[in-house]
Short mmCIF file of C-alpha atoms and ligand atoms in Angstrom, two decimals:
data_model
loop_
_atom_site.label_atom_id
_atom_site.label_comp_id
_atom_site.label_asym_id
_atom_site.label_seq_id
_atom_site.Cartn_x
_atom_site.Cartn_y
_atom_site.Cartn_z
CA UNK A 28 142.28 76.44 35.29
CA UNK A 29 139.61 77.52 33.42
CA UNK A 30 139.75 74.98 29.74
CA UNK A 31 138.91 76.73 26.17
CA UNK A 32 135.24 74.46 25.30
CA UNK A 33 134.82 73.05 21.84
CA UNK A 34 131.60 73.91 19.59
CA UNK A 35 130.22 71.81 17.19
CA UNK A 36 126.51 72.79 15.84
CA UNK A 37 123.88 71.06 14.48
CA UNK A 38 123.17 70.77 11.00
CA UNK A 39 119.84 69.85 11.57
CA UNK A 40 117.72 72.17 14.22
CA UNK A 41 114.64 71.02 15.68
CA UNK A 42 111.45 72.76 15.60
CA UNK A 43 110.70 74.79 18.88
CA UNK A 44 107.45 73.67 20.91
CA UNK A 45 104.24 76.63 21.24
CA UNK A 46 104.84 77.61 24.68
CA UNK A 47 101.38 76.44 25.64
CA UNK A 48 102.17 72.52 25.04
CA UNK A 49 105.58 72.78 27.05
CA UNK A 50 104.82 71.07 30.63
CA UNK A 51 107.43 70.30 32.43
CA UNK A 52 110.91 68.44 31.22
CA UNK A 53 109.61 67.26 27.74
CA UNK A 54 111.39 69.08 25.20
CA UNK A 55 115.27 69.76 25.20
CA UNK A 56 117.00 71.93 22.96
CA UNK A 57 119.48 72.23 20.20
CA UNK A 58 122.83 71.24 21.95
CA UNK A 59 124.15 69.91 24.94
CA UNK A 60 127.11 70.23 27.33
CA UNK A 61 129.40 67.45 28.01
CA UNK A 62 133.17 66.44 29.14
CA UNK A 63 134.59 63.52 30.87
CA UNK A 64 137.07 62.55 33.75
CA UNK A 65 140.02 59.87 34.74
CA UNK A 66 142.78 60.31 37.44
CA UNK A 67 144.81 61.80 34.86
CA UNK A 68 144.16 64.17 33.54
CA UNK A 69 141.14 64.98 35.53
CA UNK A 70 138.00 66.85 34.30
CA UNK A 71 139.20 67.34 30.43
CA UNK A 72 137.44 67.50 26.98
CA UNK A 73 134.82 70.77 27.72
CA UNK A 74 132.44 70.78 24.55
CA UNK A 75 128.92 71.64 23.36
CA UNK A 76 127.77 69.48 20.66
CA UNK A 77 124.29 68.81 19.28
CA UNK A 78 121.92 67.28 21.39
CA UNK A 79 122.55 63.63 21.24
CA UNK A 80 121.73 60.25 23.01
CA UNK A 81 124.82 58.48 24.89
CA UNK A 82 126.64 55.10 24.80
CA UNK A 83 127.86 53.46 28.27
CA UNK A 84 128.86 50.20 29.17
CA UNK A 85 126.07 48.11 30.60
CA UNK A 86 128.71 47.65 33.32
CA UNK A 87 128.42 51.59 33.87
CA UNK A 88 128.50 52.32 37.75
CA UNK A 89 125.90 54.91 37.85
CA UNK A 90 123.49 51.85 36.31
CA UNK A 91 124.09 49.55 39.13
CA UNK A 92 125.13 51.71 42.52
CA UNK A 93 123.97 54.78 41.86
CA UNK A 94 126.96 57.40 41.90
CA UNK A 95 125.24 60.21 40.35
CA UNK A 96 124.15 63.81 41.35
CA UNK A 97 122.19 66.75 39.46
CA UNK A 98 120.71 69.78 39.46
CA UNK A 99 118.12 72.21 38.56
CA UNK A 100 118.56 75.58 37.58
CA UNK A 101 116.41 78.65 35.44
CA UNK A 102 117.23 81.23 32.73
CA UNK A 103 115.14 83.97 31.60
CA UNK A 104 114.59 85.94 28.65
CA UNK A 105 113.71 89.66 29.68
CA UNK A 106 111.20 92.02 27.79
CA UNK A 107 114.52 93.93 26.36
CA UNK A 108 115.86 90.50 25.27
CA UNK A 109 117.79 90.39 28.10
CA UNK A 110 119.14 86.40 28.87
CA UNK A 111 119.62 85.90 32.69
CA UNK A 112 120.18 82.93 35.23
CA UNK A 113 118.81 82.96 38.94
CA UNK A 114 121.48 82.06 41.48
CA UNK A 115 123.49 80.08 39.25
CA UNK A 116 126.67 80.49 41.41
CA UNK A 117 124.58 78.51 44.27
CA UNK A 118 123.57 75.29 42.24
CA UNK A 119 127.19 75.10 41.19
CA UNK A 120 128.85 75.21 44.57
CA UNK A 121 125.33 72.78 45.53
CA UNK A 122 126.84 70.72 42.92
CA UNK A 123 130.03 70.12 44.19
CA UNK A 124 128.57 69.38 47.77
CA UNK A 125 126.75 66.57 45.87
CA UNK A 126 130.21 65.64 44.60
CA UNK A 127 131.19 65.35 48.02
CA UNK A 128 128.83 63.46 48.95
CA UNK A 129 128.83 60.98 46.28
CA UNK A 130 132.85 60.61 46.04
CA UNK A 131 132.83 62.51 43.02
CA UNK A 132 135.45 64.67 41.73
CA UNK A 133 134.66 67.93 42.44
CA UNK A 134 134.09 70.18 39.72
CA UNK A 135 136.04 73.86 38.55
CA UNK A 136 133.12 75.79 39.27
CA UNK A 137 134.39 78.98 36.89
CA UNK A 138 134.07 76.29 34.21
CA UNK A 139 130.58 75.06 34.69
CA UNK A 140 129.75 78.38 34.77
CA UNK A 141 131.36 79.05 31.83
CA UNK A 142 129.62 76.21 29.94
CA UNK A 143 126.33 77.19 30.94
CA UNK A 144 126.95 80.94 29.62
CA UNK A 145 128.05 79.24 26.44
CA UNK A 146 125.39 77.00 25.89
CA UNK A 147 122.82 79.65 26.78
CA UNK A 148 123.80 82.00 23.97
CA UNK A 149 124.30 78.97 21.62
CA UNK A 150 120.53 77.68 22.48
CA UNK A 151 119.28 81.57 23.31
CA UNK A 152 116.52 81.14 20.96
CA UNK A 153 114.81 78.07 22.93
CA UNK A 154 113.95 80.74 25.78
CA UNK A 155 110.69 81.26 26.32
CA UNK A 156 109.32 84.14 27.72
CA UNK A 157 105.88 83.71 27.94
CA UNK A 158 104.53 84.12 31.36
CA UNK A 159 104.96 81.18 33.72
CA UNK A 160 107.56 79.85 31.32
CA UNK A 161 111.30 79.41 31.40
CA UNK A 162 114.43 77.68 30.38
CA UNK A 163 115.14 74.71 33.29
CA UNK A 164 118.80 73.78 33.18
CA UNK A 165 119.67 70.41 34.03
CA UNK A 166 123.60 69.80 35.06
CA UNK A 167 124.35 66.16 35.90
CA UNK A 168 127.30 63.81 36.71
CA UNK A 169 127.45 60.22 36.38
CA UNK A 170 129.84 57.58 37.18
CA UNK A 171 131.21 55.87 33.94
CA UNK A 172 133.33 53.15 34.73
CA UNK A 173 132.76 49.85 33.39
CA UNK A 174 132.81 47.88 36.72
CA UNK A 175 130.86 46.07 39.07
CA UNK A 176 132.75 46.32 42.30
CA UNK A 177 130.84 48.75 45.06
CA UNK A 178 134.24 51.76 45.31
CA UNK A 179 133.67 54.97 43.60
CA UNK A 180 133.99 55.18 39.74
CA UNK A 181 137.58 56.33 38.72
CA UNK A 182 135.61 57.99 35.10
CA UNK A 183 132.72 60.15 34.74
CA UNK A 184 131.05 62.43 32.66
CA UNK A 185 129.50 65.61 33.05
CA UNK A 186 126.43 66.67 31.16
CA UNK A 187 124.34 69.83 31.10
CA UNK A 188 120.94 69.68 29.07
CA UNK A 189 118.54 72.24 28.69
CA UNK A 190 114.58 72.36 28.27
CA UNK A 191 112.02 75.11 27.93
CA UNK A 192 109.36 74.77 30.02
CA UNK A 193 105.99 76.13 31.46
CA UNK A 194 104.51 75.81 34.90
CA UNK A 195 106.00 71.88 37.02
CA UNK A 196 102.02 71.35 38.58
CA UNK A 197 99.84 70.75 35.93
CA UNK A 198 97.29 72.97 38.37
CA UNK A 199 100.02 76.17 37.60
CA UNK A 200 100.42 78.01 40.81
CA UNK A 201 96.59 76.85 41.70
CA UNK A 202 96.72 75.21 45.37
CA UNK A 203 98.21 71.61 45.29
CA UNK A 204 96.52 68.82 47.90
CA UNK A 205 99.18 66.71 49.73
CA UNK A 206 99.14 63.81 51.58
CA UNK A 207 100.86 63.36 54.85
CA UNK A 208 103.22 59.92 54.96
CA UNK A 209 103.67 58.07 57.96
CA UNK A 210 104.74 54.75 56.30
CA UNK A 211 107.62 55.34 54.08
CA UNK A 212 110.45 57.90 54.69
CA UNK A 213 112.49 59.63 51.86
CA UNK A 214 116.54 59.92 54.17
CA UNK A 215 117.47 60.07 57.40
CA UNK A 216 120.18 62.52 58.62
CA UNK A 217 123.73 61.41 58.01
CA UNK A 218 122.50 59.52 54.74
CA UNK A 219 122.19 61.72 51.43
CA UNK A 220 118.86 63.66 51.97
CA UNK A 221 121.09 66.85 51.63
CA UNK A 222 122.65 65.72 48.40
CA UNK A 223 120.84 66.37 44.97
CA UNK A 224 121.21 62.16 44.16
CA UNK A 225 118.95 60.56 42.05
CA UNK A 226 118.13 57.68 44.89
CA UNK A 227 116.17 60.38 47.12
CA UNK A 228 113.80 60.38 44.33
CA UNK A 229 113.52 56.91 43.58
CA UNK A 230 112.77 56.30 47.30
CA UNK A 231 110.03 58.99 47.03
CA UNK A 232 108.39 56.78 43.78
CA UNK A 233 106.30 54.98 45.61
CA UNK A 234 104.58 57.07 48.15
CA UNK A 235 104.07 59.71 45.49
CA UNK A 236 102.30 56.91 43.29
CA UNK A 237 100.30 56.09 46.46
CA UNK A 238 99.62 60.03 47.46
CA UNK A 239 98.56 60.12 43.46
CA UNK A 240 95.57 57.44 43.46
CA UNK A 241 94.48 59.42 46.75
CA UNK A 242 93.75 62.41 44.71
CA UNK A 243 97.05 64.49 46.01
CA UNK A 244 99.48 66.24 43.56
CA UNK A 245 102.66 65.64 46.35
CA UNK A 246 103.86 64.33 49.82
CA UNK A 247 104.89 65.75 53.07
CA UNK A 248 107.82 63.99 54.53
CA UNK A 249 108.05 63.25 57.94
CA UNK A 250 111.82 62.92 59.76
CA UNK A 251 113.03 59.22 59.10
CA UNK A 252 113.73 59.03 63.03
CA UNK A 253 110.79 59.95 64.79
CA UNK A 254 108.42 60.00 62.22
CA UNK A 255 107.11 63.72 63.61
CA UNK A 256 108.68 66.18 62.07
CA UNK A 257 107.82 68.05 58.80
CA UNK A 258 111.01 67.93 56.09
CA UNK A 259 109.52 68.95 52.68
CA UNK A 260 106.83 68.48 50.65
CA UNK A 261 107.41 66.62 47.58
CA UNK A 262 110.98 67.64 45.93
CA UNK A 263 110.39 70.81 47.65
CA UNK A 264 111.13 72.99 50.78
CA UNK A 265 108.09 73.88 52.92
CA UNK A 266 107.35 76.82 54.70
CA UNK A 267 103.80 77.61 57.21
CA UNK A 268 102.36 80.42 57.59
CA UNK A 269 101.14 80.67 61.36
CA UNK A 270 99.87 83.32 61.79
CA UNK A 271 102.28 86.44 61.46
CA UNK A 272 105.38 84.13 61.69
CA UNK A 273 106.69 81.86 58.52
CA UNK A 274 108.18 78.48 59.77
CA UNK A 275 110.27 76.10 58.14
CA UNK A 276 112.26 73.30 59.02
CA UNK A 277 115.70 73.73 60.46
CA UNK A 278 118.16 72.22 57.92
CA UNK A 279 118.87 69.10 59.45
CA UNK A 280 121.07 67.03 56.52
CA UNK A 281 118.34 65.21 55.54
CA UNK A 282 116.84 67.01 53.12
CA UNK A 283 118.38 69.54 50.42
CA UNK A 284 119.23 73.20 51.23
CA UNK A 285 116.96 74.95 48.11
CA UNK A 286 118.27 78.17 46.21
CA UNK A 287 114.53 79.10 46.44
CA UNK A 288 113.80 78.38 50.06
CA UNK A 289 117.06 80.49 50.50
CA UNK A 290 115.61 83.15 48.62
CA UNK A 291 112.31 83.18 50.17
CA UNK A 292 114.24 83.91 53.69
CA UNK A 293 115.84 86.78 52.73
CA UNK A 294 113.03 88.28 50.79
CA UNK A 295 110.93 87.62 53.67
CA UNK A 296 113.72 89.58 56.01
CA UNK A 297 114.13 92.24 53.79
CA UNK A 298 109.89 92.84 54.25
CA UNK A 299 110.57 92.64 57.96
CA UNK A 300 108.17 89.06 58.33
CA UNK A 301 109.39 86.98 61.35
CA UNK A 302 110.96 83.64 59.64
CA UNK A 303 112.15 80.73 62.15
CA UNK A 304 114.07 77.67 60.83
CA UNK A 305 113.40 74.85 63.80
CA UNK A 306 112.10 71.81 63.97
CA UNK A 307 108.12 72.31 63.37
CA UNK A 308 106.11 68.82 63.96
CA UNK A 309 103.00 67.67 62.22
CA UNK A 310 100.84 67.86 65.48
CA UNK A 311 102.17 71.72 65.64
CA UNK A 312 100.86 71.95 62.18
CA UNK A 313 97.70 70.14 62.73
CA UNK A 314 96.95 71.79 66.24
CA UNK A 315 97.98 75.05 64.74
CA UNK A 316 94.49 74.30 62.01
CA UNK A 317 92.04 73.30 64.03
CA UNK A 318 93.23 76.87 66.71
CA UNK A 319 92.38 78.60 63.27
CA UNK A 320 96.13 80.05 63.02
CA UNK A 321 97.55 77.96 60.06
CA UNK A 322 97.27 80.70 57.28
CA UNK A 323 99.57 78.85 54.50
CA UNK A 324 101.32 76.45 53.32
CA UNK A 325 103.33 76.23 49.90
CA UNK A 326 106.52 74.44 48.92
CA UNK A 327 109.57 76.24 47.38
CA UNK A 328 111.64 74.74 44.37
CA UNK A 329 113.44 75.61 41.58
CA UNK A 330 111.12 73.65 38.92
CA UNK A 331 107.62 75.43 40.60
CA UNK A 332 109.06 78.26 42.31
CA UNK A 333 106.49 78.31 44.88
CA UNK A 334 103.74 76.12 45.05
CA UNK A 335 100.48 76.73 47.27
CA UNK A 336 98.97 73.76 49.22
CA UNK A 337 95.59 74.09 49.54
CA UNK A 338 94.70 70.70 51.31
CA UNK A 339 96.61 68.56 53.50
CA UNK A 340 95.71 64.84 54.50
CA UNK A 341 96.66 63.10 57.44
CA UNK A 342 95.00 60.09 58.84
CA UNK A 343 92.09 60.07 57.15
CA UNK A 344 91.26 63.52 57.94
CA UNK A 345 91.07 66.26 55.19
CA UNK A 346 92.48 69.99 56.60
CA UNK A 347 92.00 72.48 54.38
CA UNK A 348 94.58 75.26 54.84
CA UNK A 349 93.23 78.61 54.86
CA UNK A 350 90.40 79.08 52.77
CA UNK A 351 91.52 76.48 50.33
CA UNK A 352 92.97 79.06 47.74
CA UNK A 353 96.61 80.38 46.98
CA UNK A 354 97.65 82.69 50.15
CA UNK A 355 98.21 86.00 49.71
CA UNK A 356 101.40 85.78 50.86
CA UNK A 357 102.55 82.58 48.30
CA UNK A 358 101.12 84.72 46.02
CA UNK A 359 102.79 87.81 46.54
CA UNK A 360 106.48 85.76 46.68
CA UNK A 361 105.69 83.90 43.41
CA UNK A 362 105.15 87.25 42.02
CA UNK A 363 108.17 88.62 43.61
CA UNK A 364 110.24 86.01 42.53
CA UNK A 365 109.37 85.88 39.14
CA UNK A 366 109.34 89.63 38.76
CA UNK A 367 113.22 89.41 40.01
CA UNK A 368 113.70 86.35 37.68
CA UNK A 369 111.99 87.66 34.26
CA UNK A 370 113.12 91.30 34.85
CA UNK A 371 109.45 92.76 35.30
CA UNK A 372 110.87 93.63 38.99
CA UNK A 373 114.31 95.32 40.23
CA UNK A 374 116.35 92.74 41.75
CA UNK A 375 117.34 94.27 44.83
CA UNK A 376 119.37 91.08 45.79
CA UNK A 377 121.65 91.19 42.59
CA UNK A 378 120.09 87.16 42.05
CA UNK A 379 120.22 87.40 38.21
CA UNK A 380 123.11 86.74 36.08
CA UNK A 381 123.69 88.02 32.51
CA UNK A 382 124.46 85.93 30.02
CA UNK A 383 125.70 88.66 27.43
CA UNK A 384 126.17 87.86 23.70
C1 COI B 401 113.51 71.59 42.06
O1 COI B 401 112.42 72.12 42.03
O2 COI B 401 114.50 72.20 42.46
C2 COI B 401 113.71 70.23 41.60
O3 COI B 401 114.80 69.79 41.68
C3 COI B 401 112.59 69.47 41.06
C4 COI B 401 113.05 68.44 40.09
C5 COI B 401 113.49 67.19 40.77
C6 COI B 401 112.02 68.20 39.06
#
């Protein structure tokens, strides 16, 4: 049943950032989001309030085991003033799967919805809509109950935040280096690579600090099995460009199913480009640049949208892909994409969701 949400607004609004000092995930707005859950009576409590720090027991579950899932969504403000949200319906129902996952109760997915429409026209103003910029929505769940035995939390809370931001790379959509791993692995099928859970990024910490003092912006992760095959890059999807075909991995469970990678299939499709999702190995990828065939590579994600890489290095060696510079076909779907998402472009798809007044 979809539950009537509470408002209570600030008294005391902050000053909005210049959209050229915004980054990535630094400044959040006005209000938040929140409501909580026990057995009975389940998910109750919907309200927006100002934006506020929280109190939990040190005992807290999500400190100690973990039990926590989020995700990552974008709204837009359109030239006519327009406020829309890309593919909100998917993150939601990606949400719950993370539930699932996680043993968490699963959430009404009208109300969520609901929450975010409200909060969006309560916080409307913190929209940028400078090119490149956006407002990144951050849903989250985490277990509440004061307890230190390892069985799923019987209270949570659920909290939506929201931050304007500009481009996630601090090179924009410029072409990103990455470094192959072969030592550590981010999951392993049948764990919870598929599930947006904060311990797939701790696990990634360390090779990303590693990858950093190398000189590269991100990672490619190889399968946790046989320590071949390509699953993302970074906290994003990956796609090749070999020559005429796009490749990306077959979902496998170990690593999440992005809105964006999603989107890129179908737009793809819909220009009639031959897309396979199978299993594509780093000794395809390197054999496939030193035949001269590997045209692109970029990463898909809701925080960069699509992200050019321009460099790849594995074992020592340095490949660059292409010519070293964004593709013309990353290009041409970032531009797509953010056409659809700002409103500059027809959205063929029906993608964007109005938030209304
Ligand atoms: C995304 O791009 O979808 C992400 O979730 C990135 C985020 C972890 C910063």
């Amino acid at each position: 049943m979809l539950q009537s949400i509470s408002v209570e607004r600030t008294t005391t609004p902050k000053p909005k950032p210049q959209a050229n000092e915004l980054g990535f995930g630094k400044y959040f707005t006005d209000h938040m989001f929140i409501m909580e859950y026990e057995p009975d009576p389940g998910w109750h409590r919907p309200r927006i309030v100002p934006y506020q720090p929280i109190s939990l027991d040190p005992s807290a579950k999500t400190f100690h085991y973990g039990q926590t899932v989020f995700e990552g969504l974008k709204a837009y403000r359109t030239a006519e003033q327009k406020i829309q949200i890309f593919r909100p319906r998917m993150n939601i129902r990606r949400l719950n799967l993370s539930n699932e996952r996680l043993c968490i109760p699963p959430l009404h997915e009208k109300t969520v919805l609901e929450a975010l429409m409200q909060l969006l026209r309560i916080d409307r103003d913190w929209i940028p809509f400078e090119p490149g910029t956006s407002l990144y929505i951050r849903p989250f769940v985490i277990a509440t109950e004061p307890a230190l035995g390892v069985a799923p939390s019987r209270h949570y809370r659920f909290i939506i935040i929201l931050s304007p931001v500009g481009a996630y790379y601090s090179e924009g959509v410029h072409p990103i280096s990455i470094h192959v791993e072969s030592r550590y692995v981010r999951a392993v099928a049948g764990g919870v690579g598929n599930a947006k859970t904060g311990g797939n990024y701790a696990a990634s910490l360390k090779s990303q600090e590693e990858a950093s003092r190398r000189g590269c912006a991100q990672v490619l992760w190889l399968d946790g099995t046989y320590r071949k095959y390509v699953e993302e890059v970074g906290s994003m999807n990956v796609f090749f460009r070999i020559e005429d075909t796009v490749v990306t991995p077959a979902l496998t469970g170990s690593f999440l199913e992005g809105v964006i990678r999603d989107s890129v299939i179908r737009i793809l499709d819909h220009w009639n480009i031959a897309v396979q999702e199978r299993p594509i190995s780093i000794d395809e990828v390197v054999r496939a640049h030193r035949a001269g065939s590997l045209k692109e590579i970029f990463g898909t994600g809701t925080a960069a949208v699509i992200s050019p890489v321009g460099e790849l290095h594995w074992q020592g060696e340095k490949l660059t892909v292409g010519d070293g510079t964004a593709g013309a076909l990353s290009a041409k779907l970032y531009d797509t994409l953010t056409g659809i998402q700002t409103g500059r472009l027809p959205d063929p798809f029906e993608w964007m969701e109005e938030v209304g007044d």
